[in-house]
Coordinates of C-alpha atoms in Angstrom, one line a residue:
X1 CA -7.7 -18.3 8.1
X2 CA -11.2 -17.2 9.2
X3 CA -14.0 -16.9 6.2
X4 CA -14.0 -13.2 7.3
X5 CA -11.5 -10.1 8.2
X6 CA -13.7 -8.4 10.5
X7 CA -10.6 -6.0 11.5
X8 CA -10.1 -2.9 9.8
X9 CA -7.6 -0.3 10.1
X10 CA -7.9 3.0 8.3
X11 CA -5.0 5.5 8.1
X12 CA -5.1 9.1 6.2
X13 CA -2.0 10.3 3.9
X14 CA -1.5 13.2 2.0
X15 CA -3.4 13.8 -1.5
X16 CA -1.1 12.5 -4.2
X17 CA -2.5 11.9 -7.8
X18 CA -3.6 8.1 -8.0
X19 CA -1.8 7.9 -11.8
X20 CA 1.4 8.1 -10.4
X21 CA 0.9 5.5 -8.0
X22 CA -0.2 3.4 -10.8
X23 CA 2.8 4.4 -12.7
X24 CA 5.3 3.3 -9.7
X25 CA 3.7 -0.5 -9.2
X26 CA 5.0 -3.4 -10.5
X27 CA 3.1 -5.5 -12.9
X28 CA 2.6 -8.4 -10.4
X29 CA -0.1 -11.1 -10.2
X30 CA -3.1 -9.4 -8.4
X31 CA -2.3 -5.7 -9.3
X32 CA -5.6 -3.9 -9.6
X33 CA -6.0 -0.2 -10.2
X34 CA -9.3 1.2 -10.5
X35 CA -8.9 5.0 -11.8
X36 CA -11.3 8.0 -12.3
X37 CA -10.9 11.0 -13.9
X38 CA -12.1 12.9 -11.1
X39 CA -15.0 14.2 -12.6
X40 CA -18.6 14.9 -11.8
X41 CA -19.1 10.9 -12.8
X42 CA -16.4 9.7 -11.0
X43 CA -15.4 10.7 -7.5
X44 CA -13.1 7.4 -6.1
X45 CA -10.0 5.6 -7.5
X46 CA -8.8 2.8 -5.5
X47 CA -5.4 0.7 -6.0
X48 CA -4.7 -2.6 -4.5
X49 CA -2.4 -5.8 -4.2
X50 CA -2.2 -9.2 -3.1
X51 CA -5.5 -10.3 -3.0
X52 CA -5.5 -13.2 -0.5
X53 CA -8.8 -14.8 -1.9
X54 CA -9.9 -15.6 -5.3
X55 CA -12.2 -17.6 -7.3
X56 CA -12.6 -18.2 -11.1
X57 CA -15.2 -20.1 -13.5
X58 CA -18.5 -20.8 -14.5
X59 CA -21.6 -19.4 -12.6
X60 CA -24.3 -21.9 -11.5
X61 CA -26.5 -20.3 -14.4
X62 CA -27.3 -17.8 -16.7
X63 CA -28.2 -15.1 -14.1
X64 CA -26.3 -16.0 -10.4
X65 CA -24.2 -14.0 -8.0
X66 CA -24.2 -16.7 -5.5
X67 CA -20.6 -16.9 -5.1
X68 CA -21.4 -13.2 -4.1
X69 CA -23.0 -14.7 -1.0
X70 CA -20.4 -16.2 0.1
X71 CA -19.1 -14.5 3.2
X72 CA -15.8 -14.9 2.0
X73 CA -16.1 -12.5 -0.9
X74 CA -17.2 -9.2 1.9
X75 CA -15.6 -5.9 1.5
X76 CA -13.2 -5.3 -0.8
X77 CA -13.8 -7.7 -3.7
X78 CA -13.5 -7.1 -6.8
X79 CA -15.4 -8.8 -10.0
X80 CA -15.5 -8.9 -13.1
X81 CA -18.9 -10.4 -14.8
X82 CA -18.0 -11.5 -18.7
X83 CA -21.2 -10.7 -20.9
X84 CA -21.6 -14.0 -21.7
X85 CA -22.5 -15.6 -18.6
X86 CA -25.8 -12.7 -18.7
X87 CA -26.5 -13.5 -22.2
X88 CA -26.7 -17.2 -22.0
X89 CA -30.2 -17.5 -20.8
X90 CA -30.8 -16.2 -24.5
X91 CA -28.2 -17.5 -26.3
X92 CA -28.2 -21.0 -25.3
X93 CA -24.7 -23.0 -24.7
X94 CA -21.5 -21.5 -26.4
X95 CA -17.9 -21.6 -26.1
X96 CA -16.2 -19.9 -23.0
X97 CA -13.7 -17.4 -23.9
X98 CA -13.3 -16.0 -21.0
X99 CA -14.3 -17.2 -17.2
X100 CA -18.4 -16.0 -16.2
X101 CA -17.2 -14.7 -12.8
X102 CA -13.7 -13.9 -11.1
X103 CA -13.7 -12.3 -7.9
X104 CA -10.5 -11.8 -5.7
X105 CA -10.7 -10.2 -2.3
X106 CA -8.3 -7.1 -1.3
X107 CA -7.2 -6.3 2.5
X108 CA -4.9 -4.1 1.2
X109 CA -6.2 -1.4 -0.6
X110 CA -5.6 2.5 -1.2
X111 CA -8.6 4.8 -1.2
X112 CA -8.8 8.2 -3.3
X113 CA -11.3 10.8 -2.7
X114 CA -10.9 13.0 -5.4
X115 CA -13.4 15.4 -4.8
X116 CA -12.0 16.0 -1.2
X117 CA -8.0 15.3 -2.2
X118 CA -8.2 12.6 0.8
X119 CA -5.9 9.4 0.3
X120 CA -6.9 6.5 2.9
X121 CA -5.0 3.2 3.0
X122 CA -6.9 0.7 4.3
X123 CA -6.2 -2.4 6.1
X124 CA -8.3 -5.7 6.8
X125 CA -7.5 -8.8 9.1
X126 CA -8.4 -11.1 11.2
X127 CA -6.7 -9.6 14.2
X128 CA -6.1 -5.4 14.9
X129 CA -2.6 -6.1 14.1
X130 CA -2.4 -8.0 10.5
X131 CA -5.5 -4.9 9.7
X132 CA -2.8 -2.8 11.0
X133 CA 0.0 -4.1 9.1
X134 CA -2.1 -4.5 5.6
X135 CA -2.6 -0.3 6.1
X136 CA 0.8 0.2 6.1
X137 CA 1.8 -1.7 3.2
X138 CA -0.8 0.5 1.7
X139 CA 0.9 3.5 2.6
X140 CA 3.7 2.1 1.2
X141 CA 2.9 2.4 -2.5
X142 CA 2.4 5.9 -2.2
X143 CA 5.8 6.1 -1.7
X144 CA 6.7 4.7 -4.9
X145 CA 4.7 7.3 -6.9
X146 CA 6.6 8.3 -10.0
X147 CA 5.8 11.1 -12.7
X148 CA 3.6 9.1 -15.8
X149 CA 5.9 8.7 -19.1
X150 CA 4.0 7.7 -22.1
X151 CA 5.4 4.1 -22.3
X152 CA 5.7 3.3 -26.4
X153 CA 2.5 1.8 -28.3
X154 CA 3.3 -2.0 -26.8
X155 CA 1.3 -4.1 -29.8
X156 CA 2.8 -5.7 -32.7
X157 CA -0.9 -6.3 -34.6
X158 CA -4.1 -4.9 -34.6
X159 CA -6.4 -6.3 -37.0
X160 CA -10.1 -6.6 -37.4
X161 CA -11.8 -10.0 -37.5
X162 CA -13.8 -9.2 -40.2
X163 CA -14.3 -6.5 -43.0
X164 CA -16.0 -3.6 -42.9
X165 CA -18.8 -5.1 -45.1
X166 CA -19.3 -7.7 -42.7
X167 CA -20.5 -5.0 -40.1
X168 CA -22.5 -3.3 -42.7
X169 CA -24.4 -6.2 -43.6
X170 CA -25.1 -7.1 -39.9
X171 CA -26.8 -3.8 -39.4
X172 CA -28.8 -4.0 -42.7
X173 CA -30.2 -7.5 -41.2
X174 CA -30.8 -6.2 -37.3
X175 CA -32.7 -2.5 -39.4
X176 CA -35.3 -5.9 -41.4
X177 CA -35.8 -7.8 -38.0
X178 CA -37.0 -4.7 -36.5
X179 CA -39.0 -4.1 -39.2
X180 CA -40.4 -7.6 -39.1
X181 CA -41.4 -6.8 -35.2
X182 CA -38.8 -8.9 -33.9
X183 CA -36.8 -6.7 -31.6
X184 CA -36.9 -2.9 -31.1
X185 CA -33.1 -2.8 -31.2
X186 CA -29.7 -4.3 -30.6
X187 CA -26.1 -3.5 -30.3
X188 CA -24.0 -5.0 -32.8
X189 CA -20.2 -5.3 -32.4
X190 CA -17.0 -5.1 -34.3
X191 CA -13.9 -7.0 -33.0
X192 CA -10.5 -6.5 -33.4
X193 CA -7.3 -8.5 -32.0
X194 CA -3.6 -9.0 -32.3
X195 CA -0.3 -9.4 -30.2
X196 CA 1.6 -6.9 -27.9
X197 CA 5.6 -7.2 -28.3
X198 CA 8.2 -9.3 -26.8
X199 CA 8.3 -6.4 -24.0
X200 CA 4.8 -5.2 -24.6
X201 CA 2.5 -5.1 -21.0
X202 CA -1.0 -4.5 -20.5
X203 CA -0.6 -2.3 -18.4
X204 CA 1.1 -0.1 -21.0
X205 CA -1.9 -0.3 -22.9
X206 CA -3.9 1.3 -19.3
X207 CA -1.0 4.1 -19.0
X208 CA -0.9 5.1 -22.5
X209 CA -5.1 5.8 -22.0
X210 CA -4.4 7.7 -18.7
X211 CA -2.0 10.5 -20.3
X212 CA -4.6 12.1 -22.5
X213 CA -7.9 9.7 -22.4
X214 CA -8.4 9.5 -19.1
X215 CA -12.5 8.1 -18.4
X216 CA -14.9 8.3 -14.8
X217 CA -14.2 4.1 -14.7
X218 CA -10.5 3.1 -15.6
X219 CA -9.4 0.4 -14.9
X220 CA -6.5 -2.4 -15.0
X221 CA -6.9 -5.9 -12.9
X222 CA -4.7 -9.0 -13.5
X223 CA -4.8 -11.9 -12.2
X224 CA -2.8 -14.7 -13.7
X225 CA -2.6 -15.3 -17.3
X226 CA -5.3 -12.7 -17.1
X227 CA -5.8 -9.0 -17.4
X228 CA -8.1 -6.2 -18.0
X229 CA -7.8 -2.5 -19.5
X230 CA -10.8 -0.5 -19.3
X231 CA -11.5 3.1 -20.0
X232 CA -15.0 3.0 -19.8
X233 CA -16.9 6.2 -19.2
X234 CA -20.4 4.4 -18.0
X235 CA -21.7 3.6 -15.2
X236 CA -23.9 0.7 -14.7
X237 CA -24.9 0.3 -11.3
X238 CA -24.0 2.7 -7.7
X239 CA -25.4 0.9 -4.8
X240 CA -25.5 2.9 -1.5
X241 CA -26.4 0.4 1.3
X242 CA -26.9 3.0 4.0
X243 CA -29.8 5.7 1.7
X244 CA -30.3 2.1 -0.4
X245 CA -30.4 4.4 -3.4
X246 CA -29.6 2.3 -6.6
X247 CA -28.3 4.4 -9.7
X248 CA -27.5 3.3 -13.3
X249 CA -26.6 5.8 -16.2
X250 CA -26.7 4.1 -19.4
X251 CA -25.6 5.4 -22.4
X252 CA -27.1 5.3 -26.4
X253 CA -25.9 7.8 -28.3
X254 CA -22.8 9.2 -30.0
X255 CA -21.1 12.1 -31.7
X256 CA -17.2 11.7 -32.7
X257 CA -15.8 14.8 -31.4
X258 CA -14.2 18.0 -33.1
X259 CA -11.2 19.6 -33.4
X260 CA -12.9 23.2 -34.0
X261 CA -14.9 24.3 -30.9
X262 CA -17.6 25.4 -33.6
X263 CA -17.7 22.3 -35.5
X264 CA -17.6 20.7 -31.6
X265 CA -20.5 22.1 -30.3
X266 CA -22.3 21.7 -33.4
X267 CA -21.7 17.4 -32.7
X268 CA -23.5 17.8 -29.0
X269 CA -26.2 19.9 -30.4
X270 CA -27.0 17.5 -33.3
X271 CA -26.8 14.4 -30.6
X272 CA -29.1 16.3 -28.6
X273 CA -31.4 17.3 -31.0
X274 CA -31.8 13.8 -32.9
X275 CA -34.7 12.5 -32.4
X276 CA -33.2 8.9 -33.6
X277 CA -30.5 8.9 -30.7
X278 CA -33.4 9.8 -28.3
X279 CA -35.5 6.9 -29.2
X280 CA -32.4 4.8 -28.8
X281 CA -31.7 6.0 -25.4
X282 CA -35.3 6.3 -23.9
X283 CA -35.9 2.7 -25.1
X284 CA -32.8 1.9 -23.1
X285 CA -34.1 3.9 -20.1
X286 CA -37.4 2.0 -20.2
X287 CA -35.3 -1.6 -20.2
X288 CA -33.5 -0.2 -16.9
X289 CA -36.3 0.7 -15.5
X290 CA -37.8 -2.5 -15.7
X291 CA -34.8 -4.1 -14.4
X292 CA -34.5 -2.1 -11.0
X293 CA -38.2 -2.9 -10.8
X294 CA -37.6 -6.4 -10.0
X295 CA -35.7 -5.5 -6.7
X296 CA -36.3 -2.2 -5.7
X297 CA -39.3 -0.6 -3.5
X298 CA -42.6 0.0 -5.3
X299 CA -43.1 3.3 -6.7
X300 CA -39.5 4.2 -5.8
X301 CA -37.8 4.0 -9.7
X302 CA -37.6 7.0 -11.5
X303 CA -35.8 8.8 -13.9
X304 CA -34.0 12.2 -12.7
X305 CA -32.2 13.1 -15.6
X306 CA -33.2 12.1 -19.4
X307 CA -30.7 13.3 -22.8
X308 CA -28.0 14.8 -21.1
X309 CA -24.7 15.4 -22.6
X310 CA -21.6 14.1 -21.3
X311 CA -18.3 14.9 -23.6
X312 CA -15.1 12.9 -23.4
X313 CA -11.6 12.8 -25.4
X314 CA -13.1 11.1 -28.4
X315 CA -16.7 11.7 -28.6
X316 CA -19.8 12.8 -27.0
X317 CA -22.6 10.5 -25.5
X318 CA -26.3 11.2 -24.3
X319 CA -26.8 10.0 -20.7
X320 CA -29.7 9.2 -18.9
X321 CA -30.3 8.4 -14.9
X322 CA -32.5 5.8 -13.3
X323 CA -32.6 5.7 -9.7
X324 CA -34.5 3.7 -7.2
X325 CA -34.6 2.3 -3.3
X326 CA -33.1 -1.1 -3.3
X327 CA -35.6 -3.6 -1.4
X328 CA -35.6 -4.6 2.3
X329 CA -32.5 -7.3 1.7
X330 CA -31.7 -6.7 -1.1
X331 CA -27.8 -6.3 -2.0
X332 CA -25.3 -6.7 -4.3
X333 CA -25.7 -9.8 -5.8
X334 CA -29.5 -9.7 -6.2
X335 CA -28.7 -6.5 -8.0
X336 CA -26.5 -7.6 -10.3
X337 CA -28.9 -10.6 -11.0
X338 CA -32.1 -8.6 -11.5
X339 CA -29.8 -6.3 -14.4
X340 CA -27.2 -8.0 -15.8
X341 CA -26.2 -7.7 -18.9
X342 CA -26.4 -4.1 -18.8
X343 CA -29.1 -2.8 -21.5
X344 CA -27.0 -0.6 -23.1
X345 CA -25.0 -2.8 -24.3
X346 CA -27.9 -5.7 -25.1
X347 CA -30.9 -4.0 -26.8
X348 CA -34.8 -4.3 -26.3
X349 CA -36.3 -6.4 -25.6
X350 CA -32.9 -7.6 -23.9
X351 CA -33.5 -11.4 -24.5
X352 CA -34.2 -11.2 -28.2
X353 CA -31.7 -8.6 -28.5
X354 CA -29.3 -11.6 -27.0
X355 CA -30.1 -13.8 -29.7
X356 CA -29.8 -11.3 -32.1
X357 CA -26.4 -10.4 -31.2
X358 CA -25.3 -13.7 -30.6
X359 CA -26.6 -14.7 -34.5
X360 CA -23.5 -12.3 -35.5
X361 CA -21.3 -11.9 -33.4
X362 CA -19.1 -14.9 -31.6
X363 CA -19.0 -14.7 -27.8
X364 CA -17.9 -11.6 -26.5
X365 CA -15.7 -12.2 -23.1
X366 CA -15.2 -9.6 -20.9
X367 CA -16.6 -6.8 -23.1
X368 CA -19.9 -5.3 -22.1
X369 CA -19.6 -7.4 -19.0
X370 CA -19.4 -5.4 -16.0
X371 CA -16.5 -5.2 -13.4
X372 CA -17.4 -4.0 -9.8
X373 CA -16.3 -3.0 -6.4
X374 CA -17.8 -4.7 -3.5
X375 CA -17.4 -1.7 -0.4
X376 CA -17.1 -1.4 3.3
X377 CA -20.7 -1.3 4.1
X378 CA -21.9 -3.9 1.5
X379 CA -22.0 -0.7 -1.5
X380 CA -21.3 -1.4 -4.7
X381 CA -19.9 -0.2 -7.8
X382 CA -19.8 -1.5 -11.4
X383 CA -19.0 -0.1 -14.4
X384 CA -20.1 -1.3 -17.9
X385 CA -16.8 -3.0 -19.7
X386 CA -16.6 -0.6 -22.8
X387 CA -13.8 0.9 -24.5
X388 CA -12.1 -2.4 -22.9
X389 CA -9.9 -4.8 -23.8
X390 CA -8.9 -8.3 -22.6
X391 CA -5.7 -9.6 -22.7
X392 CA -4.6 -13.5 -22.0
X393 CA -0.6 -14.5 -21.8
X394 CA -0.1 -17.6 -24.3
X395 CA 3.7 -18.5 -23.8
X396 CA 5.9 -15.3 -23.4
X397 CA 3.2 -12.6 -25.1
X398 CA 0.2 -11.4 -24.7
X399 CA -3.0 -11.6 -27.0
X400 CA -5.8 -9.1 -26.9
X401 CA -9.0 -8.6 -28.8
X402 CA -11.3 -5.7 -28.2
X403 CA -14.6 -4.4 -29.6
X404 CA -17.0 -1.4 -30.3
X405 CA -20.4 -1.4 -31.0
X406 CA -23.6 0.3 -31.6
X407 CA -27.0 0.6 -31.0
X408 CA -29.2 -0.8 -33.9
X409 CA -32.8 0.9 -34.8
X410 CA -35.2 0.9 -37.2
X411 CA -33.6 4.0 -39.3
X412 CA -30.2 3.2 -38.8
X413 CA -27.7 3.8 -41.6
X414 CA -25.2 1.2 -41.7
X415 CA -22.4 3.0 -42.6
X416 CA -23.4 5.6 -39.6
X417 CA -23.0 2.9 -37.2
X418 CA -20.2 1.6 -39.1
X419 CA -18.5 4.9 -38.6
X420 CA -19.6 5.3 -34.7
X421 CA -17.6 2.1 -34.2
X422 CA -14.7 3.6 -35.2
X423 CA -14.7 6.8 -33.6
X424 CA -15.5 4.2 -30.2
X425 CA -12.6 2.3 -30.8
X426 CA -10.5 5.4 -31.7
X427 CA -8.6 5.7 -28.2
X428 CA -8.2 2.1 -27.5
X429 CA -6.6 2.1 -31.2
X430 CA -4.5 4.4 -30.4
X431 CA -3.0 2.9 -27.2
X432 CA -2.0 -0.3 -28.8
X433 CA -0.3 0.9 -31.8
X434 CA -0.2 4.6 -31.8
X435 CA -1.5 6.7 -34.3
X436 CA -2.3 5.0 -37.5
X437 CA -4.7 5.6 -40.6
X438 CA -7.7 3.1 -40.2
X439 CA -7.6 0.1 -42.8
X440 CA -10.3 -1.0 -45.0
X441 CA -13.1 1.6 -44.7
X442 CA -15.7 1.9 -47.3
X443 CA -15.2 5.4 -49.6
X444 CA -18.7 6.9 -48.2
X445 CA -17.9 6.3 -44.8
X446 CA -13.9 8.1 -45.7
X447 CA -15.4 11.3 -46.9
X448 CA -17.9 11.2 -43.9
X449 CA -15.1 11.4 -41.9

């Protein structure tokens, strides 16, 4: 087979809601599902299957793409970037959890426009017929569409690896090294992991989020031994090769939503109005800023929107918008590069934030990393791996471990940013085990609550 599928086919199909699609596939090797919400955030979903290229390990160093650049890996690849390969510049050598870089290449993928309720299978090959023939097995899925059942909470532990004091201490010693002048600010992570069921599937886990928790960058992709649920609602980079308009939308700050409307409100207007959360996200804004510098046009970065409110299932976050004009060659590897890890998730100044992070926390995996869409015209999309989870099949099960963090600053309240993780880690809770009281909290942070 050629290095590239210069063929492509593109056939239209009626509208039909990408969920049940991803409710009708089989769990195979390769299954990838990338799902918005269809909000103002998050226009596309795409599905796909049986990628026919792949490639998994270490990258070359702390900040390279380059398999990127291999003309294998063109339209339609899909990656996933694990936080640690980003952070190692900073953090020196530490143990792999999880590969730096797996990319797998789809000619077979279904397209959703949800703004304009247009489905598009689309085909790639090396000749007008397999192009042809990879469309149609597109087509095909959407024939297997079924309605989405809430399959049963699939995990049989989830348990924090460490206690609540362990958090609270962490912050308490990020709040003195920004006062010492070390760093500005860092995010600082809880963990938690266990074991699904005999029967128990990841993508159970991705389903169970899609009935009520849906977010602008869902996502399942397994591959192997391997797989990923995300329900991330952030973007962290939109590349559009034709205008060469970069976006990234970080978020830094949070509310845990209301029941009460009132009481609702009254969360977004407090996120708004504090002037703690604002500092937190403008210092992000500035890191981003810097980033896009490196490879966009002079003059060109800006920021068009600054502190606005975007509400989800579980909580409110303040959103900001950098944009620039990517440089004359510059694409989607050199964009990665120049950014990644995301700040949001990091801190600033990002490298000292690494080491900071790194001093409590033990590598991370795919959380925070960033998972992305390589598109027809060289475009890209990537999404920063929140509210994710990643799951890796020892024997017959499957073993997961997730995190939620929060940005550190010099007046943060431990048991504040205790209590953000959990209202963070609220839905993905919930989708492993159901509905269940949360374990060990401290008494102030209960009757916060």
């Amino acid at each position: 087979m050629s290095t590239t599928l210069a063929q492509v086919v593109v056939l239209s199909a009626p509208w039909t809601e990408p969920v049940r699609v991803a409710a009708g596939l089989d769990d195979d090797d390769g299954v990838l599902i990338l799902l918005s919400d269809g909000g103002p955030g998050g226009r596309w979903s795409h599905i796909g299957a049986e990628p026919d290229r792949r490639w998994m390990g270490a990258v070359e160093d702390a900040a390279s793409f380059a398999a990127l650049r291999n003309e294998a890996f063109g339209p339609g690849t899909v990656g996933l970037a694990a936080y640690d390969a980003g952070a190692r510049a900073a953090t020196g050598p530490r143990e792999r959890v999880w590969p730096d870089l797996m990319l797998a290449r789809y000619p077979t993928l279904l397209t959703f426009d949800h703004h304009d309720r247009q489905v598009r299978a689309v085909g790639r090959g090396e000749t007008p017929q397999a192009a042809q023939a990879a469309a149609r097995r597109a087509l095909a899925w959407l024939h297997q569409a079924t309605p989405l059942h809430t399959p049963p909470a699939p995990a049989e532990t989830f348990q924090a690896e460490a206690p609540p004091q362990a958090y609270l201490d962490a912050v308490t010693d990020v709040v003195a090294r920004i006062g010492a002048g070390e760093l500005f600010q860092a995010n600082v992570a809880r963990a938690w992991s266990g074991v699904l069921t005999p029967e128990g599937r990841p993508l159970d886990v991705f389903l169970r989020l899609q009935t009520r928790r849906a977010a602008p960058f869902g996502a399942y992709w397994r591959l192997g031994d391997r797989a990923l649920v995300s329900n991330s609602p952030e973007l962290f980079l939109a590349f559009d090769a034709r205008t060469r308009r970069v976006a990234t939308r970080p978020i830094k700050g949070t509310r845990a939503r209301a029941a009460d409307p009132d009481d609702d409100a009254a969360l977004a207007a407090d996120l708004v109005a504090s002037a703690k959360d604002r500092a937190e996200n403008l210092m992000i804004v500035d890191l981003m800023r810097n980033d896009l510098s490196r490879v966009c046009t002079p003059g060109s970065v800006r920021v068009e929107q600054l502190f606005g409110v975007e509400s989800h299932p579980t909580v409110h976050h303040l959103v900001s918008t950098v944009t620039g004009a990517a440089g004359v060659g510059v694409g989607a590897a050199d964009l990665l590069e120049a950014t990644f890890p995301p700040g949001s998730i990091t801190g600033a100044p990002k490298h000292q934030a690494m080491k900071v992070i790194a001093a409590h926390e033990p590598p991370r995996g795919p959380w925070c990393g960033a998972l992305f869409l390589i598109e027809a015209d060289g475009g890209l999309t990537a999404s920063v791996l929140i509210r994710t989870a990643g799951f890796e099949r020892v024997g017959d099960r499957w073993r997961f471990r997730t995190l939620a963090g929060a940005g550190v600053v010099a007046d943060s309240d431990p048991e504040a940013e205790l209590l953000e993780t959990e209202a963070k880690i609220s839905a993905m809770r919930e989708a492993l085990v159901g509905q269940q009281p949360v374990q060990g909290m401290t008494s102030t942070v209960r009757g916060r609550r």
